[in-house]
Amino acid sequence: MKTKDKPQAKQYVIYSRKSKFTGKGESIENQIELCRQYIAMHFGEDAAEHALVYEDEGFSGGNLERPQFKKMMKDSQKTKFAAIVVYRLDRISRNIGDFAKLIEDLGDRHIDFISIREQFDTSSPMGRAMMYIASVFSQLERETIAERIRDNMHELSKTGRWLGGTTPTGYASESLSSVTVDGKVKKACKLKPIPEEIQLVKTIFSVFMETGSLSKTDQYLLEHRCVTKRGKQFTRFAIRGILTNPVYMIADETAYEYLKENHVDLFAERSEFDGEHGVMAYNRTLQRPGKANQIRPMEEWIVAVGKHPGIISGSDWVQVQAMLDVNKSKSYRRPRSNVALLSGLLRCSECGDYMRPKLTNRTNADGELIYTYMCSTKERSHGTVCGMKNCNGNTLDAKIIEEIRKLSADKETLTRLLAQTKKVISGSKEGYDAELALLREKHTETEERIKRLVESLSVASDTSAKYVMEQIDALHQESETQQLRLAELEALTEQSRMLHQEFAFHQEMIESFANAVDTATLEEKRRLLRTIVKKVVWDGKNAYVYLFAEDGEADLPPVEQPMYPLGEDSE
């Protein structure tokens, strides 16, 4: 007698995604748990238990280029999926085009799509319609943000106001208040001149126009002890920033013609270029977190006549831009010296700046090119800011190699230095371990509370379910903060553990340095030194070598006593 085949169980799928770029939002684990709870409530415990799970962590929702998402869609061609369940709509995609194609594809294959946070379910016509509407509005909001910002800039540019941020050298931000028709106080800001800084800006333009050189302008400012708003020495980058800032340009006939020729988005009539006020350029820089600001093409600038007085005539400002363009076209990167070993390690004890190798055309008895190390600040200021004595590079490099060679043979001193640094690191590790244990306990409690709240949803009424979801969301944020700190502490303790292991490696490296350095190439010698040496400080008479670094960058605790003072070298 034939037995009837059991009907095939419906296969439900859970998809979760979390971007690595934000510290907010629900963790992958909790998204999955909430989706599993939903499947259990609506389709049975068995369906929830056997649900397939696909996880993408560290991927944006801007497109569908995610490994686990792709795998899920590929598997859906082989396995009959009943529904794909997500915690929130944007876990799948934030792009309406991608989302619409996906829903259409799933619909053609009779696979439902369920978002539990928004309560959307494509198994019903209303659910499908609401999902499309929500997705359309989501993309519409994103696409209009840039347009709204630019429209706001257009409106603000008509007023010539200062919109905030770091004020340019020469000006301070001054608050203005006015009363509107309905009696409300409206506040705005404008730039107010600072006389001594204005004079400095004029000097910078004057010296550059006379010399045509950023280096010579830099030298002049160093020699005359001119400093930035924050009391720091000027750099060539900062000088260029002042010379290219249109805020200093007087709005005159030349300025108007220049801006028109360069196709800026100009929100001022020719008559407003009165030869008195300065120019305000909005949307001039592209600002990105963690990266240096980038100047946008002039076609993207939004320009108006400001409320502040200008400093530099239009003809002078335009001439300076032409001079900078000529310098830029002539500039080239000098070939880096391939002789000196201590570049990036040797510092001046007087001003703290790096000491750079300066090659000569002479050779020593061994046929090596002779070079000296000179303080960068001394070089830039022609000795007026820092007078540190140069040191003979060939001799200093050779002496440091020789001292490390001696250390490799002096087991007692080497062991003492390693033990001293280990002690400092061990103290830090104990503190990390204690905080880590306490935080792990707190995080476990938070996750347990979330789990209990999720379980309570199955018996909660509609009113209380909303309150429970709010609690879950709040706990999710707390959990995310804890997870971030846990990851940070785990990395620190792992780093400490690795450093302990690396001390054995450092000891071995120092001990074998004498043999390795004789046959090593110049580049290999540099790498060996950066693994062993943290920094070298020259005081004009002695060089002090501070030990232990990882790849030349890890800031391990310095040994309190310098390794060895090296003797005086000639100019």
Coordinates of C-alpha atoms in Angstrom, one line a residue:
M1 CA 0.0 0.0 0.0
K2 CA 1.4 3.4 -1.0
T3 CA 1.9 6.0 1.6
K4 CA 1.0 9.6 0.8
D5 CA 3.9 12.0 0.6
K6 CA 4.0 14.6 3.4
P7 CA 3.3 18.1 2.1
Q8 CA 6.5 20.0 1.9
A9 CA 6.9 22.5 4.8
K10 CA 7.0 26.2 3.7
Q11 CA 10.5 27.7 3.9
Y12 CA 10.7 31.1 5.6
V13 CA 13.7 33.3 5.3
I14 CA 15.1 35.9 7.6
Y15 CA 17.4 38.6 6.2
S16 CA 19.3 41.1 8.4
R17 CA 21.8 43.9 7.6
K18 CA 23.7 46.4 9.6
S19 CA 26.1 49.1 8.3
K20 CA 29.5 49.3 9.9
F21 CA 29.6 53.0 9.5
T22 CA 27.1 53.8 12.3
G23 CA 27.0 53.1 15.9
K24 CA 23.2 53.2 16.0
G25 CA 20.5 50.7 15.1
E26 CA 19.6 47.2 15.9
S27 CA 22.3 44.5 16.2
I28 CA 22.2 41.6 13.7
E29 CA 21.3 39.1 16.5
N30 CA 18.3 41.1 17.7
Q31 CA 17.0 41.7 14.2
I32 CA 17.0 37.9 13.7
E33 CA 15.4 37.2 17.1
L34 CA 12.6 39.7 16.4
C35 CA 12.0 38.2 12.9
R36 CA 12.0 34.6 14.3
Q37 CA 9.5 35.7 17.0
Y38 CA 7.2 37.1 14.3
I39 CA 7.4 33.9 12.2
A40 CA 6.5 31.8 15.2
M41 CA 3.5 34.0 16.1
H42 CA 2.1 34.0 12.5
F43 CA 3.3 30.8 10.9
G44 CA 4.1 28.5 13.7
E45 CA 7.1 27.5 15.9
D46 CA 8.3 24.9 13.4
A47 CA 8.5 27.5 10.6
A48 CA 10.5 29.8 12.9
E49 CA 12.8 27.1 14.0
H50 CA 13.7 26.0 10.5
A51 CA 13.9 29.5 9.0
L52 CA 17.0 30.2 6.9
V53 CA 19.1 33.1 8.0
Y54 CA 21.2 35.4 5.8
E55 CA 23.3 38.1 7.5
D56 CA 25.2 41.1 6.0
E57 CA 27.2 43.1 8.5
G58 CA 29.2 46.1 7.4
F59 CA 27.3 46.9 4.2
S60 CA 25.3 50.0 3.3
G61 CA 21.7 49.9 2.1
G62 CA 22.5 52.1 -0.8
N63 CA 22.6 49.2 -3.3
L64 CA 22.1 45.4 -3.4
E65 CA 25.8 44.6 -3.8
R66 CA 26.0 42.4 -0.6
P67 CA 27.3 38.8 -0.5
Q68 CA 24.7 37.3 1.7
F69 CA 21.8 39.1 0.0
K70 CA 23.1 37.8 -3.4
K71 CA 23.4 34.3 -1.9
M72 CA 19.8 34.5 -0.6
M73 CA 18.4 35.5 -4.1
K74 CA 20.4 32.8 -5.7
D75 CA 19.1 30.2 -3.3
S76 CA 15.6 31.4 -3.9
Q77 CA 15.9 30.1 -7.4
K78 CA 16.7 26.6 -6.1
T79 CA 14.5 26.5 -3.0
K80 CA 10.8 27.4 -2.8
F81 CA 10.7 30.3 -0.3
A82 CA 7.3 31.2 1.3
A83 CA 8.4 34.7 2.5
I84 CA 11.4 36.8 3.2
V85 CA 11.1 38.5 6.6
V86 CA 13.1 41.6 7.6
Y87 CA 13.1 43.7 10.8
R88 CA 12.7 47.0 8.9
L89 CA 12.1 48.1 5.3
D90 CA 15.5 49.7 4.8
R91 CA 17.3 46.5 5.8
I92 CA 16.8 45.4 2.2
S93 CA 17.4 48.6 0.3
R94 CA 17.2 52.4 0.4
N95 CA 17.0 52.7 -3.3
I96 CA 13.4 52.7 -4.8
G97 CA 14.6 51.3 -8.2
D98 CA 16.3 48.3 -6.6
F99 CA 13.5 47.8 -4.2
A100 CA 10.7 47.9 -6.8
K101 CA 12.6 45.4 -9.0
L102 CA 13.0 43.1 -6.0
I103 CA 9.4 43.2 -5.0
E104 CA 8.3 42.6 -8.6
D105 CA 10.7 39.6 -8.9
L106 CA 9.5 38.1 -5.6
G107 CA 5.9 38.7 -6.6
D108 CA 6.3 36.9 -10.0
R109 CA 7.7 33.9 -8.0
H110 CA 5.0 34.1 -5.3
I111 CA 7.4 34.9 -2.5
D112 CA 6.0 37.2 0.1
F113 CA 8.0 40.1 1.6
I114 CA 7.3 41.0 5.2
S115 CA 8.7 44.0 7.2
I116 CA 7.7 43.6 10.9
R117 CA 8.7 47.1 12.0
E118 CA 6.4 48.9 9.5
Q119 CA 3.9 46.0 9.6
F120 CA 4.1 45.6 5.7
D121 CA 3.1 42.3 4.2
T122 CA 3.1 41.9 0.4
S123 CA 0.8 38.9 0.7
S124 CA -2.1 41.5 0.8
P125 CA -2.8 44.1 -1.8
M126 CA -2.9 46.9 0.8
G127 CA 0.5 45.8 2.2
R128 CA 2.1 45.9 -1.3
A129 CA 0.7 49.4 -1.9
M130 CA 1.8 50.8 1.5
M131 CA 5.3 49.3 1.0
Y132 CA 5.7 51.0 -2.3
I133 CA 4.5 54.3 -0.9
A134 CA 6.8 54.2 2.1
S135 CA 9.8 53.3 -0.2
V136 CA 9.0 56.1 -2.6
F137 CA 8.8 58.7 0.1
S138 CA 12.0 57.4 1.6
Q139 CA 13.9 57.9 -1.6
L140 CA 12.1 61.2 -2.3
E141 CA 13.4 62.6 1.0
R142 CA 16.9 61.6 0.3
E143 CA 16.9 63.0 -3.2
T144 CA 15.5 66.4 -2.1
I145 CA 18.0 66.9 0.7
A146 CA 20.8 68.1 -1.6
E147 CA 18.3 70.3 -3.6
R148 CA 17.0 71.8 -0.3
I149 CA 20.5 72.6 0.9
R150 CA 21.4 74.3 -2.4
D151 CA 18.1 76.3 -2.4
N152 CA 18.8 77.4 1.2
M153 CA 22.3 78.5 0.1
H154 CA 20.8 80.5 -2.7
E155 CA 18.5 82.3 -0.3
L156 CA 21.2 82.9 2.3
S157 CA 23.6 84.1 -0.3
K158 CA 21.3 87.0 -1.2
T159 CA 21.9 88.3 2.3
G160 CA 25.7 88.1 2.2
R161 CA 25.6 86.5 5.7
W162 CA 28.3 84.5 7.4
L163 CA 26.9 81.0 7.9
G164 CA 29.2 80.0 10.8
G165 CA 32.2 77.8 11.2
T166 CA 35.9 78.8 11.6
T167 CA 36.2 82.4 10.6
P168 CA 38.9 83.3 8.1
T169 CA 42.0 85.1 9.3
G170 CA 41.3 88.8 9.5
Y171 CA 37.7 88.5 10.6
A172 CA 35.5 87.6 13.6
S173 CA 31.8 86.6 13.5
E174 CA 29.5 89.4 14.7
S175 CA 25.9 88.6 15.6
L176 CA 23.1 90.8 14.2
S177 CA 19.5 90.9 15.4
S178 CA 16.4 92.2 13.7
V179 CA 12.7 92.2 14.5
T180 CA 10.3 90.7 11.9
V181 CA 6.8 91.9 11.1
D182 CA 5.2 89.3 13.4
G183 CA 7.4 90.5 16.3
K184 CA 9.9 87.6 16.3
V185 CA 13.6 88.3 16.7
K186 CA 15.7 87.1 13.8
K187 CA 19.4 86.5 14.3
A188 CA 22.1 86.5 11.7
C189 CA 25.9 86.9 11.5
K190 CA 28.3 88.9 9.5
L191 CA 32.1 89.2 9.4
K192 CA 33.7 91.9 11.5
P193 CA 37.3 93.0 10.7
I194 CA 40.1 92.4 13.2
P195 CA 42.6 95.2 12.4
E196 CA 45.9 93.4 13.3
E197 CA 44.8 90.2 11.4
I198 CA 43.7 92.3 8.4
Q199 CA 47.2 93.8 8.3
L200 CA 48.7 90.3 8.4
V201 CA 46.6 89.2 5.5
K202 CA 47.6 92.2 3.5
T203 CA 51.3 91.4 4.3
I204 CA 50.9 87.8 3.1
F205 CA 49.4 89.0 -0.3
S206 CA 52.1 91.7 -0.6
V207 CA 55.0 89.3 0.1
F208 CA 53.7 86.7 -2.3
M209 CA 53.1 89.2 -5.1
E210 CA 56.6 90.5 -4.6
T211 CA 58.4 87.1 -4.4
G212 CA 56.0 84.9 -6.4
S213 CA 57.0 82.1 -4.0
L214 CA 55.1 80.3 -1.2
S215 CA 58.4 79.1 0.3
K216 CA 59.7 82.7 0.5
T217 CA 56.4 83.9 1.9
D218 CA 56.7 81.1 4.5
Q219 CA 60.2 82.2 5.3
Y220 CA 59.2 85.8 5.8
L221 CA 56.4 84.8 8.2
L222 CA 58.7 82.6 10.2
E223 CA 61.4 85.3 10.4
H224 CA 58.9 87.9 11.6
R225 CA 57.3 85.6 14.1
C226 CA 53.9 85.8 12.4
V227 CA 51.5 83.1 13.7
T228 CA 48.0 81.9 12.8
K229 CA 44.8 82.6 14.7
R230 CA 45.6 79.7 17.0
G231 CA 49.1 80.8 17.7
K232 CA 50.7 78.2 15.4
Q233 CA 53.4 78.7 12.8
F234 CA 52.1 79.2 9.2
T235 CA 52.6 76.4 6.7
R236 CA 52.6 76.7 2.9
F237 CA 49.3 75.0 2.9
A238 CA 47.8 77.6 5.3
I239 CA 49.3 80.4 3.2
R240 CA 47.8 79.1 0.0
G241 CA 44.5 78.8 1.8
I242 CA 44.5 82.5 2.5
L243 CA 45.7 83.5 -0.9
T244 CA 42.9 81.6 -2.6
N245 CA 40.1 82.6 -0.3
P246 CA 37.7 85.0 -2.2
V247 CA 36.4 86.4 1.1
Y248 CA 39.4 88.9 0.9
M249 CA 38.6 90.1 -2.6
I250 CA 37.0 93.6 -2.9
A251 CA 33.8 93.4 -5.0
D252 CA 34.8 95.7 -7.8
E253 CA 34.5 95.6 -11.6
T254 CA 37.5 93.3 -12.0
A255 CA 36.1 90.9 -9.4
Y256 CA 32.7 90.8 -11.2
E257 CA 34.2 90.0 -14.6
Y258 CA 36.5 87.3 -13.1
L259 CA 33.5 85.6 -11.4
K260 CA 31.4 85.8 -14.5
E261 CA 34.2 84.4 -16.7
N262 CA 34.5 81.4 -14.3
H263 CA 30.8 80.7 -14.4
V264 CA 30.1 80.8 -10.7
D265 CA 26.4 80.8 -9.6
L266 CA 26.4 84.6 -9.0
F267 CA 23.6 86.1 -6.8
A268 CA 24.5 89.8 -7.2
E269 CA 24.0 92.4 -9.8
R270 CA 26.9 94.3 -11.3
S271 CA 25.7 97.4 -9.5
E272 CA 26.3 95.7 -6.1
F273 CA 30.0 95.4 -6.9
D274 CA 30.7 98.7 -5.2
G275 CA 34.5 98.5 -4.7
E276 CA 34.0 98.4 -0.9
H277 CA 32.5 95.1 0.3
G278 CA 34.1 91.7 0.1
V279 CA 32.9 88.6 -1.6
M280 CA 31.1 85.6 0.0
A281 CA 31.5 82.2 -1.7
Y282 CA 29.1 79.5 -0.5
N283 CA 29.4 75.8 -1.4
R284 CA 33.1 76.3 -2.0
T285 CA 34.4 73.3 -0.1
L286 CA 33.5 69.6 -0.1
Q287 CA 33.6 68.5 3.6
R288 CA 33.8 64.8 4.4
P289 CA 34.2 63.3 7.9
G290 CA 37.8 62.2 8.5
K291 CA 39.1 63.7 5.3
A292 CA 40.7 67.0 4.4
N293 CA 38.4 69.6 2.9
Q294 CA 38.5 69.7 -0.9
I295 CA 37.9 72.9 -3.0
R296 CA 35.0 72.4 -5.5
P297 CA 35.2 73.7 -9.1
M298 CA 34.2 77.3 -9.4
E299 CA 31.2 76.4 -11.4
E300 CA 29.7 74.9 -8.2
W301 CA 30.3 78.0 -6.1
I302 CA 27.4 80.2 -5.0
V303 CA 28.7 83.8 -4.8
A304 CA 27.3 87.0 -3.4
V305 CA 28.6 90.4 -2.2
G306 CA 29.1 90.2 1.5
K307 CA 28.3 92.6 4.3
H308 CA 32.0 92.8 5.3
P309 CA 34.7 95.1 3.9
G310 CA 37.0 93.6 1.4
I311 CA 40.8 93.8 1.7
I312 CA 42.5 93.0 -1.6
S313 CA 41.6 94.7 -4.8
G314 CA 40.0 92.5 -7.5
S315 CA 43.0 93.0 -9.9
D316 CA 45.5 92.0 -7.2
W317 CA 43.5 88.9 -6.1
V318 CA 43.1 87.7 -9.7
Q319 CA 46.8 88.3 -10.3
V320 CA 47.6 86.1 -7.3
Q321 CA 45.5 83.3 -8.6
A322 CA 47.3 83.4 -11.9
M323 CA 50.7 83.4 -10.1
L324 CA 49.6 80.3 -8.1
D325 CA 48.5 78.6 -11.2
V326 CA 51.9 79.2 -12.8
N327 CA 53.6 77.8 -9.7
K328 CA 51.4 74.8 -9.7
S329 CA 52.2 74.0 -13.4
K330 CA 55.9 74.3 -12.7
S331 CA 55.9 72.4 -9.4
Y332 CA 57.3 68.9 -9.2
R333 CA 58.0 66.5 -6.4
R334 CA 61.7 66.3 -5.5
P335 CA 63.1 62.9 -5.5
R336 CA 63.4 61.6 -2.0
S337 CA 66.9 61.0 -0.6
N338 CA 67.6 57.3 -0.7
V339 CA 70.7 57.5 1.5
A340 CA 69.8 58.7 5.0
L341 CA 68.5 56.0 7.4
L342 CA 66.9 58.3 10.1
S343 CA 64.4 60.2 7.9
G344 CA 61.1 60.4 9.9
L345 CA 62.8 59.2 13.1
L346 CA 65.2 62.1 13.9
R347 CA 63.8 65.1 15.8
C348 CA 65.2 68.5 16.9
S349 CA 65.3 68.9 20.7
E350 CA 64.9 72.7 20.5
C351 CA 61.7 73.0 18.5
G352 CA 60.5 69.4 18.1
D353 CA 60.4 69.5 14.3
Y354 CA 61.8 66.7 12.1
M355 CA 65.4 66.9 10.9
R356 CA 65.7 66.2 7.2
P357 CA 68.7 64.9 5.3
K358 CA 70.5 67.5 3.1
L359 CA 72.7 65.9 0.4
T360 CA 76.0 67.4 -0.8
N361 CA 77.9 66.7 -4.0
R362 CA 80.9 65.5 -1.9
T363 CA 81.8 61.9 -1.0
N364 CA 83.7 60.5 2.0
A365 CA 86.6 58.1 2.0
D366 CA 84.2 55.1 1.5
G367 CA 82.8 56.7 -1.6
E368 CA 79.4 57.5 0.1
L369 CA 77.6 60.8 -0.6
I370 CA 78.1 63.1 2.4
Y371 CA 74.8 64.4 3.9
T372 CA 73.8 66.3 7.0
Y373 CA 70.6 66.4 9.0
M374 CA 69.0 69.8 9.3
C375 CA 66.0 70.9 11.4
S376 CA 63.1 71.7 9.0
T377 CA 62.1 74.8 11.0
K378 CA 65.7 76.0 10.9
E379 CA 65.8 75.5 7.1
R380 CA 62.4 77.2 6.5
S381 CA 63.2 80.2 8.7
H382 CA 66.9 80.5 7.6
G383 CA 67.9 80.0 11.2
T384 CA 65.9 82.8 12.7
V385 CA 63.3 80.6 14.5
C386 CA 65.5 77.6 15.4
G387 CA 69.3 77.6 15.5
M388 CA 69.8 73.9 16.1
K389 CA 73.3 72.7 15.0
N390 CA 73.3 70.3 12.0
C391 CA 74.7 66.9 12.5
N392 CA 76.8 64.7 10.2
G393 CA 74.3 62.2 8.8
N394 CA 76.8 59.6 7.7
T395 CA 78.5 59.5 11.1
L396 CA 75.2 59.6 13.1
D397 CA 73.6 56.7 11.1
A398 CA 76.7 54.6 11.5
K399 CA 77.0 55.3 15.2
I400 CA 73.3 54.4 15.9
I401 CA 73.8 51.1 14.0
E402 CA 76.9 50.5 16.0
E403 CA 75.2 51.2 19.4
I404 CA 72.3 48.8 18.5
R405 CA 74.9 46.3 17.5
K406 CA 76.5 46.7 21.0
L407 CA 73.1 46.3 22.7
S408 CA 72.5 43.0 20.9
A409 CA 75.6 41.7 22.6
D410 CA 74.7 43.2 26.0
K411 CA 72.0 40.8 27.2
E412 CA 71.7 42.3 30.7
T413 CA 70.9 45.8 29.5
L414 CA 68.6 44.5 26.8
T415 CA 66.6 42.4 29.2
R416 CA 66.3 45.4 31.6
L417 CA 65.0 47.7 28.9
L418 CA 62.4 45.1 27.7
A419 CA 61.2 44.4 31.3
Q420 CA 60.8 48.1 32.0
T421 CA 58.5 48.6 29.0
K422 CA 56.6 45.4 29.7
K423 CA 55.8 46.6 33.2
V424 CA 54.1 49.8 31.9
I425 CA 52.0 47.8 29.4
S426 CA 51.0 45.2 32.0
G427 CA 49.6 47.9 34.2
S428 CA 47.4 49.2 31.4
K429 CA 46.2 45.6 30.5
E430 CA 45.0 45.0 34.1
G431 CA 42.8 48.1 33.9
Y432 CA 41.4 47.0 30.5
D433 CA 40.6 43.5 31.8
A434 CA 38.7 44.8 34.8
E435 CA 36.5 47.1 32.7
L436 CA 36.0 44.5 30.1
A437 CA 34.7 41.9 32.7
L438 CA 32.3 44.5 34.1
L439 CA 31.0 45.6 30.7
R440 CA 30.5 42.1 29.5
E441 CA 28.3 41.4 32.5
K442 CA 26.2 44.6 31.9
H443 CA 25.9 43.8 28.2
T444 CA 24.6 40.2 29.0
E445 CA 22.0 41.8 31.3
T446 CA 20.9 44.2 28.5
E447 CA 20.6 41.4 26.0
E448 CA 18.5 39.3 28.5
R449 CA 16.2 42.3 29.1
I450 CA 15.7 42.6 25.3
K451 CA 15.0 38.9 25.0
R452 CA 12.4 39.0 27.7
L453 CA 10.7 42.0 26.1
V454 CA 10.7 40.2 22.7
E455 CA 9.1 37.2 24.3
S456 CA 6.4 39.3 25.9
L457 CA 5.3 40.6 22.5
S458 CA 3.5 37.3 21.8
V459 CA 1.0 38.1 24.6
A460 CA 1.0 41.8 24.5
S461 CA -2.1 43.8 23.5
D462 CA -1.8 46.3 20.6
T463 CA -1.5 49.2 23.1
S464 CA 1.2 47.6 25.3
A465 CA 3.0 46.2 22.3
K466 CA 3.8 49.7 21.1
Y467 CA 5.2 50.5 24.6
V468 CA 7.3 47.3 24.6
M469 CA 8.7 48.1 21.1
E470 CA 9.8 51.5 22.4
Q471 CA 11.6 49.9 25.3
I472 CA 13.2 47.4 22.9
D473 CA 14.5 50.3 20.7
A474 CA 15.9 52.1 23.7
L475 CA 17.7 48.9 24.9
H476 CA 19.0 48.3 21.4
Q477 CA 20.8 51.7 21.5
E478 CA 22.2 50.9 24.9
S479 CA 23.4 47.5 23.7
E480 CA 25.0 49.1 20.6
T481 CA 27.0 51.6 22.8
Q482 CA 28.1 48.7 25.0
Q483 CA 29.1 46.6 22.0
L484 CA 31.3 49.5 20.6
R485 CA 33.1 49.9 23.9
L486 CA 33.5 46.1 24.2
A487 CA 35.1 46.0 20.8
E488 CA 37.4 48.8 21.7
L489 CA 38.5 47.2 25.0
E490 CA 38.9 43.8 23.3
A491 CA 41.2 45.4 20.7
L492 CA 43.2 47.1 23.4
T493 CA 43.7 43.9 25.5
E494 CA 44.5 42.0 22.3
Q495 CA 47.0 44.7 21.4
S496 CA 48.6 44.3 24.9
R497 CA 48.7 40.6 24.5
M498 CA 50.3 40.8 21.1
L499 CA 52.9 43.3 22.4
H500 CA 54.0 40.9 25.0
Q501 CA 54.5 38.3 22.3
E502 CA 56.3 40.9 20.1
F503 CA 58.8 41.7 22.8
A504 CA 60.3 38.2 22.3
F505 CA 60.4 39.1 18.6
H506 CA 62.0 42.5 19.3
Q507 CA 64.6 40.9 21.5
E508 CA 65.4 38.4 18.8
M509 CA 65.6 41.1 16.2
I510 CA 67.9 43.2 18.3
E511 CA 70.1 40.2 19.0
S512 CA 70.3 39.3 15.3
F513 CA 70.6 42.9 14.2
A514 CA 74.4 42.8 14.0
N515 CA 74.3 39.9 11.5
A516 CA 71.3 41.2 9.5
V517 CA 72.4 44.8 9.1
D518 CA 75.7 44.0 7.3
T519 CA 74.0 42.3 4.3
A520 CA 70.8 44.4 4.3
T521 CA 69.9 46.9 1.6
L522 CA 69.3 50.6 2.5
E523 CA 65.5 50.0 2.5
E524 CA 65.8 46.9 4.7
K525 CA 68.1 48.8 7.1
R526 CA 65.4 51.5 7.4
R527 CA 62.7 48.9 8.1
L528 CA 64.9 47.2 10.8
L529 CA 65.5 50.5 12.5
R530 CA 61.8 51.4 12.5
T531 CA 61.0 48.1 14.1
I532 CA 63.5 48.7 16.9
V533 CA 63.7 52.5 17.3
K534 CA 60.8 54.8 18.3
K535 CA 62.5 58.1 17.8
V536 CA 66.0 59.7 17.9
V537 CA 66.4 63.2 19.4
W538 CA 69.4 65.5 18.5
D539 CA 70.3 68.3 21.0
G540 CA 73.2 69.7 19.0
K541 CA 75.7 67.6 20.9
N542 CA 74.2 64.2 21.6
A543 CA 71.6 62.0 20.0
Y544 CA 69.2 60.1 22.3
V545 CA 67.7 56.9 20.9
Y546 CA 64.3 55.8 22.3
L547 CA 63.6 52.1 21.8
F548 CA 60.7 50.0 20.6
A549 CA 58.1 50.7 18.0
E550 CA 55.9 48.6 15.8
D551 CA 56.2 49.4 12.0
G552 CA 57.5 52.8 13.0
E553 CA 54.1 54.0 14.2
A554 CA 52.9 52.3 17.4
D555 CA 53.2 54.7 20.3
L556 CA 54.5 52.2 22.9
P557 CA 55.6 53.6 26.3
P558 CA 59.0 55.2 25.9
V559 CA 61.9 54.0 28.1
E560 CA 62.4 56.7 30.6
Q561 CA 66.2 56.7 30.3
P562 CA 67.4 57.2 26.7
M563 CA 69.3 54.1 25.4
Y564 CA 72.7 55.7 24.9
P565 CA 73.8 59.3 24.3
L566 CA 75.8 59.5 21.1
G567 CA 78.7 61.9 20.9
E568 CA 78.9 65.3 19.2
D569 CA 79.1 65.4 15.4
S570 CA 80.5 68.1 13.1
E571 CA 78.4 70.3 10.9

